[in-house]
Amino acid sequence: MTDRNEQGLARGLTNYGDRDFSVYLRNSFAASMGYSRDVLKKPIVGIANSFSGFNNCHRHFPELVEAVKRGVLLGGGLPIEFPTISLGEVFLNPTSLKFRNLMSMDTEEMIRAQPMDAVVLIGGCDKTVPAQLMGAASADLPAVQLVAGPMMTSRYGEERLGACTDCRRFWGKYRAGEITTDQINDIEGRLATTAGTCAVMGTASTMACIAETLGMSLPGTAAIPAVHADRLRAAEASGMAAARMIANPIRPSQVITERSVENALRMLLALGGSTNAIIHLTAVAGRLGIKVALERLNELSDTTPVLVNLKPVGSHYMEDFFHAGGVGAVLRELKPLLHLDTIDVTGETLGDRLEKDPGYVDHRVIAKASAPLEPQGGLVALFGNLAPRGAILKRSAADKNLFEKEGRAVVFSSLEDLATRVDDPDLDIAEDDFMVLQNAGPKSASGMPEAGYLPIPKKLSTQGVKDMVRISDARMSGTAFGTIVLHVTPEASVGGVLALVRTGDRIRLSVAKKSIELLVDETELERRRAEWAPSVQPLEERRGYDRLYAAEVTQADEGCDFAFLQPVGKTDDDIEESSR
Ligand code: FES
């Protein structure tokens, strides 16, 4: 265990059974990198760099790292960069979520194993920020989160394009035969044209806003575009803040508390943010023994207005959100609902932050609380016999005409089954039916991909059908929209009721009652349960990380973290203490 009184290179020595020899050897090897003796006496700020050639969103990280280093040096520390796993959303099979916990373990263990007194975490693409926050929370060393910042938008004719809501919008038009192959090829080259994360309020942007609201990023930094000079200034300031934290350590356990997690949930709801963020925030909080209950999400959702007019819910992009006032402007509108005694990585309370001059706020992008876009929050948890432990609906991105509805289930037993049959002209399906996808949850072979946005069957989309009720144990991209019930828990692969649904069953959805019910009596369900057999590959036939994941991943309501990464021996008193 690291002696917290040791600093810099003398922290966490390699064990040769002779402490002085360990110091001598480490100094000698560090000197081989060209550092002077004076420099090697300084406290160290590690820089967790998730750059990768397989991550387009992080392609500007070399420049950010240089700016962080500058800030660390100005703050009196020695910056030392180290690589971690990177997760480029669209480059990973079967889905990036499967590797979030691996990246969190890499981040945690490398923070713990290497000699550093504080750390700057540089991430951005969807799963990287949650992974870094999870790792930092478990390591509990002073840490500052620096995000990549969003991409800039592009143009196609008179249209403004930004990944990835417009990716889906144009793909839907292509599937419906409204645009040609030449046009979709042209659009493909214009959707993502700069460094940075997706340009809308998708998962990456939502997590950036959550990191700032939790207090783990510097105030005002979440929404700065990736290519803006302010992003480099934010990097420099993050490096300096981390160096300054060494003298007055503020640990993640002091920043991420029950109260700051509630503030983050309010932010998520006011943003109309990504459904994925519920899973990620649950996992981050879980690392400190803080539980995020979906019942509490509903209470907060009923009293938190949607304020941010960004795609996929609204009409603007992240660069507009930045110029409109960003996270600070949203927090000011939410102020009466927030816990103002939470602190950020600088030690400042949220209340003190919000006393400062807000600067210019564009209320076309960030609505006033007195005139919200929606009076209630963007996300709602549904419960019922189909989802005893909950399911999520992003009501702000759904068709309200479908909120109180009963329909006939049309079941797809897996992603493969969906791909094979969804565009079959003979598929027995109508606009009023409910599409149901099974076996796409965390323990399924597909690892809970963003497949909950089931494509509208071609025979219906070509007739102009734009939305249908779709139900699954999968996730949905933060950039998608539709009446989509996700994260059904327990999932089908562990024998949840979702596994028992058959084509022709009736399902009732009521957003007003926050319920999702399979209208099949319990005797019949018991009969089907007795016939059910798991379709996942048995553990003994799997190896490596795939086996570890299948054995340890928790359900969506527990954040899809690994059970063994939860804190050990935390008493309720400890948790209460950390939440003060
Ligand atoms: Fe990286 Fe969207 S692909 S944030």
Coordinates of C-alpha atoms and ligand atoms in Angstrom, one line a residue:
M1 CA 0.0 0.0 0.0
T2 CA 1.3 3.5 -0.9
D3 CA 2.5 5.6 2.0
R4 CA 0.6 8.8 1.6
N5 CA 3.4 10.8 3.2
E6 CA 5.8 9.8 0.4
Q7 CA 5.8 12.1 -2.6
G8 CA 6.9 12.0 -6.3
L9 CA 9.2 9.3 -7.4
A10 CA 9.5 7.8 -3.9
R11 CA 5.8 6.8 -3.8
G12 CA 4.9 3.2 -4.1
L13 CA 8.3 1.7 -4.5
T14 CA 9.1 -1.5 -6.4
N15 CA 9.8 -4.0 -3.8
Y16 CA 13.3 -5.5 -3.7
G17 CA 13.4 -6.0 0.1
D18 CA 15.7 -2.9 0.4
R19 CA 13.9 0.4 0.3
D20 CA 17.0 2.5 -0.3
F21 CA 18.1 0.3 -3.1
S22 CA 14.6 0.7 -4.7
V23 CA 14.9 4.5 -4.5
Y24 CA 18.4 4.5 -5.9
L25 CA 17.4 2.2 -8.8
R26 CA 14.3 4.1 -9.6
N27 CA 16.2 7.5 -9.6
S28 CA 18.8 6.0 -11.8
F29 CA 16.4 4.7 -14.4
A30 CA 14.4 7.9 -14.3
A31 CA 17.6 9.9 -14.9
S32 CA 18.1 7.8 -18.0
M33 CA 15.2 9.7 -19.5
G34 CA 17.1 13.0 -19.2
Y35 CA 15.5 14.4 -16.1
S36 CA 17.8 16.4 -13.8
R37 CA 18.1 15.6 -10.0
D38 CA 16.1 18.8 -9.1
V39 CA 13.3 17.9 -11.4
L40 CA 13.1 14.3 -10.0
K41 CA 12.5 15.8 -6.5
K42 CA 9.3 17.4 -7.6
P43 CA 5.8 16.0 -6.9
I44 CA 4.4 14.1 -9.9
V45 CA 1.2 14.7 -11.9
G46 CA 0.4 11.6 -14.0
I47 CA -1.4 12.2 -17.3
A48 CA -3.7 9.3 -18.3
N49 CA -3.7 9.6 -22.1
S50 CA -6.3 7.6 -24.0
F51 CA -5.0 8.5 -27.4
S52 CA -5.3 5.8 -30.0
G53 CA -5.1 5.5 -33.8
F54 CA -8.5 3.7 -33.4
N55 CA -10.1 6.7 -31.8
N56 CA -11.0 9.5 -34.2
C57 CA -12.5 11.5 -31.3
H58 CA -9.1 11.7 -29.5
R59 CA -6.9 12.6 -32.5
H60 CA -6.0 16.0 -30.9
F61 CA -4.8 14.5 -27.6
P62 CA -1.0 15.0 -28.3
E63 CA -1.7 18.8 -28.4
L64 CA -3.9 18.6 -25.2
V65 CA -1.2 16.6 -23.4
E66 CA 1.4 19.3 -24.2
A67 CA -0.9 21.9 -22.8
V68 CA -1.6 19.8 -19.6
K69 CA 2.2 19.4 -19.1
R70 CA 2.6 23.2 -19.4
G71 CA 0.0 23.7 -16.7
V72 CA 1.6 21.1 -14.4
L73 CA 5.0 22.7 -14.7
L74 CA 3.5 26.1 -14.0
G75 CA 1.9 24.6 -10.9
G76 CA 5.2 23.3 -9.6
G77 CA 4.8 19.6 -10.5
L78 CA 6.6 17.2 -12.8
P79 CA 4.2 15.9 -15.6
I80 CA 4.5 12.3 -16.6
E81 CA 2.2 11.0 -19.3
F82 CA 1.2 7.3 -19.5
P83 CA -1.0 5.5 -21.9
T84 CA -4.2 3.6 -21.1
I85 CA -6.6 1.6 -23.1
S86 CA -8.7 3.8 -25.5
L87 CA -12.3 3.0 -26.6
G88 CA -13.2 4.4 -30.0
E89 CA -16.9 3.9 -30.1
V90 CA -17.3 2.6 -33.6
F91 CA -14.1 0.6 -33.8
L92 CA -14.9 -2.0 -31.2
N93 CA -16.6 -5.4 -31.5
P94 CA -19.1 -6.4 -30.2
T95 CA -19.6 -3.1 -28.4
S96 CA -17.5 -0.5 -26.5
L97 CA -19.5 -1.1 -23.3
K98 CA -17.9 -4.5 -22.9
F99 CA -14.5 -2.8 -22.5
R100 CA -15.4 0.1 -20.3
N101 CA -14.7 -1.9 -17.1
L102 CA -11.4 -3.1 -18.6
M103 CA -10.4 0.5 -19.2
S104 CA -11.5 1.4 -15.7
M105 CA -9.3 -1.3 -14.2
D106 CA -6.4 -0.3 -16.4
T107 CA -6.8 3.4 -15.3
E108 CA -7.2 2.5 -11.6
E109 CA -4.3 0.1 -11.4
M110 CA -1.9 2.3 -13.4
I111 CA -2.8 5.3 -11.1
R112 CA -2.2 3.1 -8.1
A113 CA 0.9 1.2 -9.3
Q114 CA 2.9 4.1 -10.7
P115 CA 4.4 6.9 -8.6
M116 CA 2.2 10.0 -8.9
D117 CA 0.7 12.4 -6.5
A118 CA -2.3 13.5 -8.6
V119 CA -3.6 12.7 -12.1
V120 CA -5.2 14.4 -15.1
L121 CA -7.5 12.0 -17.0
I122 CA -7.9 12.8 -20.6
G123 CA -10.8 11.1 -22.3
G124 CA -13.9 11.9 -24.4
C125 CA -15.4 9.2 -26.5
D126 CA -18.5 7.6 -25.0
K127 CA -17.1 5.0 -22.6
T128 CA -13.7 6.6 -21.9
V129 CA -14.9 9.3 -19.4
P130 CA -17.0 6.9 -17.4
A131 CA -14.1 4.4 -17.3
Q132 CA -11.7 7.1 -16.2
L133 CA -14.0 8.4 -13.5
M134 CA -14.7 4.8 -12.3
G135 CA -10.9 4.1 -12.1
A136 CA -10.1 7.4 -10.4
A137 CA -12.9 6.9 -7.9
S138 CA -11.5 3.5 -6.9
A139 CA -7.9 4.7 -6.8
D140 CA -9.0 7.8 -4.9
L141 CA -6.0 9.9 -5.7
P142 CA -6.6 13.6 -6.4
A143 CA -7.8 13.7 -10.0
V144 CA -9.0 16.2 -12.6
Q145 CA -11.0 15.0 -15.6
L146 CA -10.3 16.8 -18.9
V147 CA -12.6 15.9 -21.8
A148 CA -11.9 15.9 -25.5
G149 CA -14.6 18.5 -26.3
P150 CA -17.1 18.2 -29.1
M151 CA -16.6 18.1 -32.9
M152 CA -17.6 21.1 -35.0
T153 CA -20.5 20.7 -37.4
S154 CA -20.2 20.5 -41.1
R155 CA -22.4 21.3 -44.1
Y156 CA -24.3 19.3 -46.8
G157 CA -26.0 21.7 -49.2
E158 CA -28.1 23.9 -47.0
E159 CA -28.1 21.4 -44.2
R160 CA -25.9 21.6 -41.1
L161 CA -24.5 18.1 -40.2
G162 CA -23.2 16.8 -36.9
A163 CA -22.5 13.3 -35.8
C164 CA -24.4 11.4 -35.0
T165 CA -28.0 12.3 -34.9
D166 CA -27.7 13.3 -38.5
C167 CA -26.0 10.0 -39.3
R168 CA -29.2 8.2 -38.2
R169 CA -31.5 10.8 -39.8
F170 CA -30.0 10.4 -43.3
W171 CA -29.6 6.6 -42.9
G172 CA -33.4 6.5 -42.2
K173 CA -34.0 8.6 -45.3
Y174 CA -31.8 6.3 -47.3
R175 CA -33.7 3.2 -46.0
A176 CA -37.0 4.8 -46.9
G177 CA -35.7 5.5 -50.4
E178 CA -35.8 9.3 -50.0
I179 CA -32.1 9.8 -50.9
T180 CA -29.8 8.0 -53.4
T181 CA -26.7 5.9 -52.9
D182 CA -24.6 8.7 -54.3
Q183 CA -26.1 11.1 -51.8
I184 CA -25.5 8.9 -48.8
N185 CA -21.9 8.4 -49.9
D186 CA -21.4 12.1 -50.1
I187 CA -23.0 12.6 -46.6
E188 CA -20.8 9.8 -45.2
G189 CA -17.8 12.0 -45.9
R190 CA -19.2 15.1 -44.2
L191 CA -20.7 13.8 -40.9
A192 CA -17.6 13.9 -38.8
T193 CA -15.0 16.3 -40.0
T194 CA -12.9 17.5 -37.0
A195 CA -11.3 16.0 -33.9
G196 CA -13.6 15.7 -30.9
T197 CA -16.6 13.8 -29.7
C198 CA -20.0 13.6 -31.4
A199 CA -21.5 17.1 -32.0
V200 CA -24.9 16.6 -30.3
M201 CA -26.0 15.8 -26.7
G202 CA -25.0 12.1 -27.1
T203 CA -23.3 10.0 -24.5
A204 CA -19.9 11.7 -24.7
S205 CA -21.4 15.2 -24.4
T206 CA -23.7 14.1 -21.6
M207 CA -20.9 12.5 -19.7
A208 CA -18.7 15.6 -20.1
C209 CA -21.5 17.7 -18.6
I210 CA -22.0 15.2 -15.8
A211 CA -18.2 15.2 -15.0
E212 CA -18.3 19.0 -14.7
T213 CA -21.5 18.9 -12.6
L214 CA -20.0 16.2 -10.3
G215 CA -17.1 18.6 -9.8
M216 CA -14.5 16.3 -11.4
S217 CA -13.7 18.7 -14.3
L218 CA -12.9 22.4 -14.0
P219 CA -15.9 24.7 -14.2
G220 CA -16.8 25.8 -17.7
T221 CA -14.8 23.2 -19.6
A222 CA -17.3 20.5 -20.6
A223 CA -18.6 22.1 -23.8
I224 CA -15.6 23.8 -25.3
P225 CA -15.2 22.5 -28.8
A226 CA -12.2 20.2 -29.3
V227 CA -10.5 22.5 -31.9
H228 CA -11.1 25.8 -30.0
A229 CA -8.1 27.5 -28.4
D230 CA -10.1 27.6 -25.1
R231 CA -9.8 23.8 -25.1
L232 CA -6.0 24.1 -24.9
R233 CA -6.4 26.7 -22.1
A234 CA -8.7 24.3 -20.3
A235 CA -6.0 21.6 -20.6
E236 CA -3.3 24.0 -19.2
A237 CA -5.6 25.0 -16.3
S238 CA -6.4 21.3 -15.6
G239 CA -2.7 20.5 -15.3
M240 CA -2.1 23.5 -13.0
A241 CA -5.2 22.5 -10.9
A242 CA -3.9 19.0 -10.5
A243 CA -0.4 20.2 -9.5
R244 CA -2.0 22.5 -6.9
M245 CA -4.1 19.7 -5.5
I246 CA -1.0 18.0 -4.3
A247 CA -0.5 20.5 -1.4
N248 CA -4.2 20.4 -0.5
P249 CA -5.4 17.0 -1.7
I250 CA -9.0 16.8 -2.8
R251 CA -9.9 13.2 -3.5
P252 CA -12.6 11.9 -5.8
S253 CA -14.4 10.5 -2.7
Q254 CA -14.8 14.1 -1.5
V255 CA -16.1 15.3 -4.8
I256 CA -18.3 12.4 -5.9
T257 CA -20.9 12.2 -3.1
E258 CA -24.6 11.3 -2.9
R259 CA -25.3 15.0 -3.2
S260 CA -23.1 15.7 -6.2
V261 CA -24.5 12.5 -7.9
E262 CA -28.0 13.9 -7.4
N263 CA -26.9 17.2 -9.0
A264 CA -25.5 15.2 -11.9
L265 CA -28.8 13.3 -12.3
R266 CA -30.6 16.7 -12.4
M267 CA -28.2 17.8 -15.1
L268 CA -28.8 14.7 -17.1
L269 CA -32.5 15.2 -16.9
A270 CA -32.3 18.9 -17.8
L271 CA -30.1 18.1 -20.8
G272 CA -32.5 15.5 -22.1
G273 CA -29.2 13.6 -22.1
S274 CA -28.2 10.1 -23.1
T275 CA -29.8 7.0 -21.6
N276 CA -26.3 5.5 -21.4
A277 CA -25.4 8.1 -18.8
I278 CA -27.7 6.4 -16.2
I279 CA -25.7 3.2 -16.5
H280 CA -22.4 5.1 -16.3
L281 CA -23.3 7.4 -13.4
T282 CA -24.6 4.3 -11.5
A283 CA -21.2 2.6 -12.1
V284 CA -19.1 5.7 -11.1
A285 CA -21.2 6.3 -7.9
G286 CA -21.1 2.5 -7.2
R287 CA -17.3 2.6 -6.9
L288 CA -17.8 4.8 -3.9
G289 CA -20.6 2.8 -2.4
I290 CA -23.3 5.3 -3.6
K291 CA -26.5 3.7 -5.0
V292 CA -28.4 5.3 -7.8
A293 CA -32.0 4.0 -7.5
L294 CA -34.3 4.3 -10.5
E295 CA -37.2 5.2 -8.2
R296 CA -35.2 8.2 -7.1
L297 CA -34.5 9.0 -10.8
N298 CA -38.2 9.2 -11.3
E299 CA -38.7 11.5 -8.3
L300 CA -36.0 13.8 -9.7
S301 CA -37.4 13.6 -13.2
D302 CA -40.8 14.7 -12.1
T303 CA -39.3 17.9 -10.7
T304 CA -36.6 18.7 -13.2
P305 CA -37.4 20.6 -16.4
V306 CA -35.7 19.9 -19.8
L307 CA -33.8 23.1 -20.6
V308 CA -31.3 22.3 -23.3
N309 CA -32.4 22.6 -26.9
L310 CA -29.8 20.3 -28.5
K311 CA -30.1 17.3 -30.9
P312 CA -31.3 14.6 -30.7
V313 CA -34.1 16.1 -28.5
G314 CA -34.0 19.7 -29.9
S315 CA -32.3 21.5 -32.8
H316 CA -28.9 22.8 -31.9
Y317 CA -25.4 21.4 -31.6
M318 CA -22.7 21.3 -28.9
E319 CA -20.8 24.3 -30.3
D320 CA -24.0 26.3 -29.9
F321 CA -24.3 25.1 -26.3
F322 CA -20.8 26.3 -25.6
H323 CA -21.5 29.8 -27.0
A324 CA -24.9 29.8 -25.2
G325 CA -23.3 29.5 -21.8
G326 CA -22.7 25.7 -21.4
V327 CA -23.1 23.8 -18.1
G328 CA -22.8 26.9 -15.9
A329 CA -25.9 28.4 -17.5
V330 CA -27.9 25.2 -17.0
L331 CA -26.7 25.0 -13.4
R332 CA -27.9 28.5 -12.7
E333 CA -31.3 27.8 -14.0
L334 CA -31.5 24.6 -11.8
K335 CA -30.0 26.4 -8.8
P336 CA -33.1 26.0 -6.5
L337 CA -33.1 22.3 -7.1
L338 CA -29.4 21.7 -6.5
H339 CA -27.2 20.8 -3.5
L340 CA -25.0 23.9 -3.4
D341 CA -22.5 22.6 -0.7
T342 CA -20.8 20.1 -3.1
I343 CA -17.3 20.9 -4.1
D344 CA -15.3 20.6 -7.3
V345 CA -11.6 19.7 -7.8
T346 CA -10.5 23.2 -6.9
G347 CA -12.3 23.0 -3.5
E348 CA -14.9 25.7 -4.5
T349 CA -18.5 25.0 -3.6
L350 CA -21.2 24.9 -6.3
G351 CA -22.9 27.7 -4.5
D352 CA -19.8 29.9 -4.7
R353 CA -19.4 29.0 -8.4
L354 CA -22.9 30.1 -9.2
E355 CA -22.5 33.4 -7.4
K356 CA -20.2 34.6 -10.2
D357 CA -21.2 36.5 -13.3
P358 CA -22.9 34.1 -15.7
G359 CA -21.8 36.0 -18.8
Y360 CA -23.8 35.8 -22.0
V361 CA -26.6 33.2 -22.1
D362 CA -28.5 32.4 -25.2
H363 CA -31.9 31.3 -24.1
R364 CA -32.8 29.9 -27.5
V365 CA -30.4 27.1 -26.7
I366 CA -30.6 27.0 -22.9
A367 CA -34.2 27.8 -21.8
K368 CA -35.0 29.6 -18.6
A369 CA -36.5 27.4 -15.8
S370 CA -39.5 29.6 -15.9
A371 CA -40.1 28.7 -19.6
P372 CA -38.7 25.2 -20.0
L373 CA -38.8 23.1 -23.2
E374 CA -40.5 20.4 -21.1
P375 CA -41.7 20.7 -17.5
Q376 CA -40.4 17.3 -16.6
G377 CA -37.1 15.5 -17.1
G378 CA -36.0 13.8 -20.3
L379 CA -35.7 10.3 -18.9
V380 CA -38.1 8.1 -17.0
A381 CA -37.8 4.6 -15.5
L382 CA -40.6 2.2 -16.1
F383 CA -41.5 -0.7 -13.9
G384 CA -43.9 -3.7 -14.3
N385 CA -43.9 -7.4 -14.7
L386 CA -41.9 -7.0 -17.9
A387 CA -39.2 -5.0 -16.1
P388 CA -39.4 -5.7 -12.3
R389 CA -36.0 -3.9 -11.8
G390 CA -36.8 -1.2 -14.3
A391 CA -36.4 -0.1 -17.8
I392 CA -35.6 3.3 -19.3
L393 CA -37.4 5.5 -21.8
K394 CA -36.1 8.8 -23.1
R395 CA -39.4 10.5 -23.2
S396 CA -37.9 13.8 -24.4
A397 CA -36.8 12.0 -27.6
A398 CA -40.0 9.9 -28.1
D399 CA -43.4 10.4 -29.8
K400 CA -45.9 11.4 -27.2
N401 CA -48.7 9.8 -29.2
L402 CA -47.3 6.4 -28.3
F403 CA -47.0 7.1 -24.5
E404 CA -50.3 5.5 -23.5
K405 CA -50.6 2.5 -25.7
E406 CA -51.3 -1.3 -25.8
G407 CA -49.9 -3.3 -28.7
R408 CA -49.2 -6.7 -30.1
A409 CA -45.6 -8.0 -29.5
V410 CA -43.6 -8.9 -32.6
V411 CA -40.6 -10.7 -31.1
F412 CA -37.0 -11.0 -32.4
S413 CA -35.0 -13.5 -30.4
S414 CA -31.6 -12.0 -31.1
L415 CA -29.8 -9.4 -33.1
E416 CA -29.1 -12.0 -35.8
D417 CA -32.8 -12.8 -35.9
L418 CA -33.6 -9.1 -36.2
A419 CA -31.1 -8.6 -39.0
T420 CA -32.4 -11.6 -40.9
R421 CA -36.1 -10.8 -40.7
V422 CA -36.7 -7.1 -40.2
D423 CA -36.8 -6.2 -43.9
D424 CA -38.5 -9.3 -45.0
P425 CA -41.5 -8.2 -47.1
D426 CA -43.5 -11.1 -45.6
L427 CA -42.8 -10.0 -42.0
D428 CA -46.2 -9.9 -40.1
I429 CA -46.0 -6.5 -38.6
A430 CA -48.1 -3.3 -38.5
E431 CA -47.5 0.3 -37.4
D432 CA -49.4 -0.3 -34.1
D433 CA -47.3 -3.4 -33.1
F434 CA -44.6 -3.3 -30.4
M435 CA -41.2 -4.5 -31.7
V436 CA -39.5 -6.6 -29.0
L437 CA -35.8 -7.6 -29.1
Q438 CA -34.5 -10.3 -26.7
N439 CA -31.0 -11.4 -25.7
A440 CA -29.2 -8.1 -26.2
G441 CA -28.5 -7.4 -22.5
P442 CA -25.2 -7.2 -20.6
K443 CA -24.8 -11.0 -20.2
S444 CA -25.8 -11.8 -23.8
A445 CA -23.3 -12.7 -26.5
S446 CA -23.7 -9.2 -28.0
G447 CA -22.7 -7.5 -24.7
M448 CA -25.6 -4.9 -24.6
P449 CA -24.9 -3.0 -27.8
E450 CA -26.6 0.2 -28.8
A451 CA -29.1 -1.8 -30.8
G452 CA -32.3 -0.8 -28.9
Y453 CA -33.0 1.7 -31.7
L454 CA -34.5 -1.2 -33.8
P455 CA -34.8 -0.1 -37.4
I456 CA -38.4 0.4 -38.6
P457 CA -39.1 -2.6 -40.9
K458 CA -38.6 -1.5 -44.5
K459 CA -42.2 -2.3 -45.5
L460 CA -43.4 0.3 -42.9
S461 CA -40.6 2.9 -43.3
T462 CA -41.3 3.1 -47.0
Q463 CA -45.0 3.8 -46.1
G464 CA -43.8 6.8 -44.0
V465 CA -43.8 5.2 -40.5
K466 CA -41.2 7.1 -38.5
D467 CA -41.6 5.7 -35.0
M468 CA -42.9 2.6 -33.2
V469 CA -42.7 1.3 -29.7
R470 CA -39.5 -0.7 -29.4
I471 CA -38.6 -2.7 -26.3
S472 CA -35.3 -4.5 -25.5
D473 CA -32.6 -5.2 -22.9
A474 CA -30.1 -3.4 -25.2
R475 CA -28.9 0.2 -25.0
M476 CA -29.5 3.1 -27.4
S477 CA -27.0 5.6 -28.7
G478 CA -27.3 8.9 -27.0
T479 CA -27.7 10.4 -30.5
A480 CA -30.8 8.4 -31.3
F481 CA -34.5 9.2 -30.9
G482 CA -37.8 7.3 -30.9
T483 CA -40.2 5.6 -28.5
I484 CA -37.7 3.1 -27.3
V485 CA -37.8 1.2 -24.0
L486 CA -34.3 0.1 -23.0
H487 CA -32.3 -1.6 -20.4
V488 CA -35.1 -4.0 -19.5
T489 CA -34.0 -5.6 -16.2
P490 CA -33.5 -8.5 -15.6
E491 CA -32.4 -9.2 -19.1
A492 CA -33.6 -12.1 -21.3
S493 CA -30.3 -13.9 -21.1
V494 CA -30.7 -14.5 -17.4
G495 CA -34.3 -15.6 -17.7
G496 CA -36.0 -12.2 -17.2
V497 CA -39.7 -12.0 -18.2
L498 CA -38.5 -10.4 -21.5
A499 CA -37.3 -13.9 -22.5
L500 CA -40.8 -15.2 -22.1
V501 CA -42.5 -12.8 -24.5
R502 CA -43.9 -14.4 -27.7
T503 CA -45.2 -12.8 -30.9
G504 CA -48.9 -12.1 -30.5
D505 CA -48.7 -11.3 -26.7
R506 CA -50.2 -7.9 -25.7
I507 CA -48.0 -5.3 -23.9
R508 CA -49.2 -2.2 -22.2
L509 CA -47.0 0.9 -22.0
S510 CA -48.0 3.8 -19.8
V511 CA -45.5 6.7 -19.4
A512 CA -48.0 8.5 -17.1
K513 CA -48.0 5.5 -14.7
K514 CA -44.3 4.7 -15.5
S515 CA -45.3 1.1 -16.2
I516 CA -44.6 -1.6 -18.8
E517 CA -46.7 -4.7 -18.4
L518 CA -46.8 -8.0 -20.4
L519 CA -50.5 -8.9 -20.4
V520 CA -50.0 -12.6 -20.0
D521 CA -51.2 -14.4 -16.8
E522 CA -48.8 -15.7 -14.3
T523 CA -49.7 -19.4 -14.8
E524 CA -48.8 -19.1 -18.5
L525 CA -45.6 -17.3 -17.7
E526 CA -44.7 -20.1 -15.2
R527 CA -45.3 -22.6 -18.0
R528 CA -43.0 -20.7 -20.3
R529 CA -40.4 -20.2 -17.6
A530 CA -40.2 -24.0 -17.1
E531 CA -39.5 -24.4 -20.8
W532 CA -36.9 -21.6 -21.0
A533 CA -33.2 -22.5 -21.4
P534 CA -30.3 -20.0 -21.5
S535 CA -29.0 -19.3 -25.0
V536 CA -25.6 -17.9 -23.9
Q537 CA -22.4 -19.9 -24.2
P538 CA -21.6 -21.6 -20.9
L539 CA -18.7 -20.0 -18.9
E540 CA -16.5 -23.1 -19.1
E541 CA -16.4 -22.8 -22.9
R542 CA -15.2 -19.2 -22.6
R543 CA -11.8 -17.8 -21.7
G544 CA -9.9 -14.6 -20.9
Y545 CA -11.7 -11.3 -20.6
D546 CA -14.8 -12.6 -22.3
R547 CA -15.2 -15.2 -19.5
L548 CA -14.5 -12.7 -16.8
Y549 CA -17.0 -10.3 -18.3
A550 CA -19.7 -12.9 -18.6
A551 CA -19.2 -14.1 -15.0
E552 CA -19.0 -10.7 -13.3
V553 CA -21.0 -8.1 -15.2
T554 CA -23.9 -6.8 -13.2
Q555 CA -27.4 -5.8 -14.6
A556 CA -28.1 -2.4 -16.0
D557 CA -29.7 -1.1 -12.7
E558 CA -26.3 -1.8 -11.1
G559 CA -24.3 0.0 -13.7
C560 CA -23.0 -3.1 -15.6
D561 CA -19.9 -2.8 -13.5
F562 CA -18.1 -5.9 -12.2
A563 CA -19.3 -7.0 -8.8
F564 CA -15.7 -7.4 -7.6
L565 CA -14.9 -3.8 -8.3
Q566 CA -17.3 -2.5 -5.7
P567 CA -15.7 -1.1 -2.5
V568 CA -14.8 -3.7 0.1
G569 CA -15.9 -3.3 3.7
K570 CA -17.5 0.1 3.3
T571 CA -19.9 0.7 6.2
D572 CA -23.0 2.9 5.9
D573 CA -21.2 5.3 8.2
D574 CA -18.2 5.5 5.8
I575 CA -20.5 6.2 2.9
E576 CA -22.4 8.8 4.8
E577 CA -19.1 10.4 5.8
S578 CA -17.9 10.5 2.2
S579 CA -21.2 12.1 1.1
R580 CA -20.9 15.1 3.4
Ligands
FES1 FE1 -16.6 9.2 -30.1 FE2 -19.3 9.6 -30.8 S1 -17.9 8.3 -31.7 S2 -18.1 10.4 -29.1

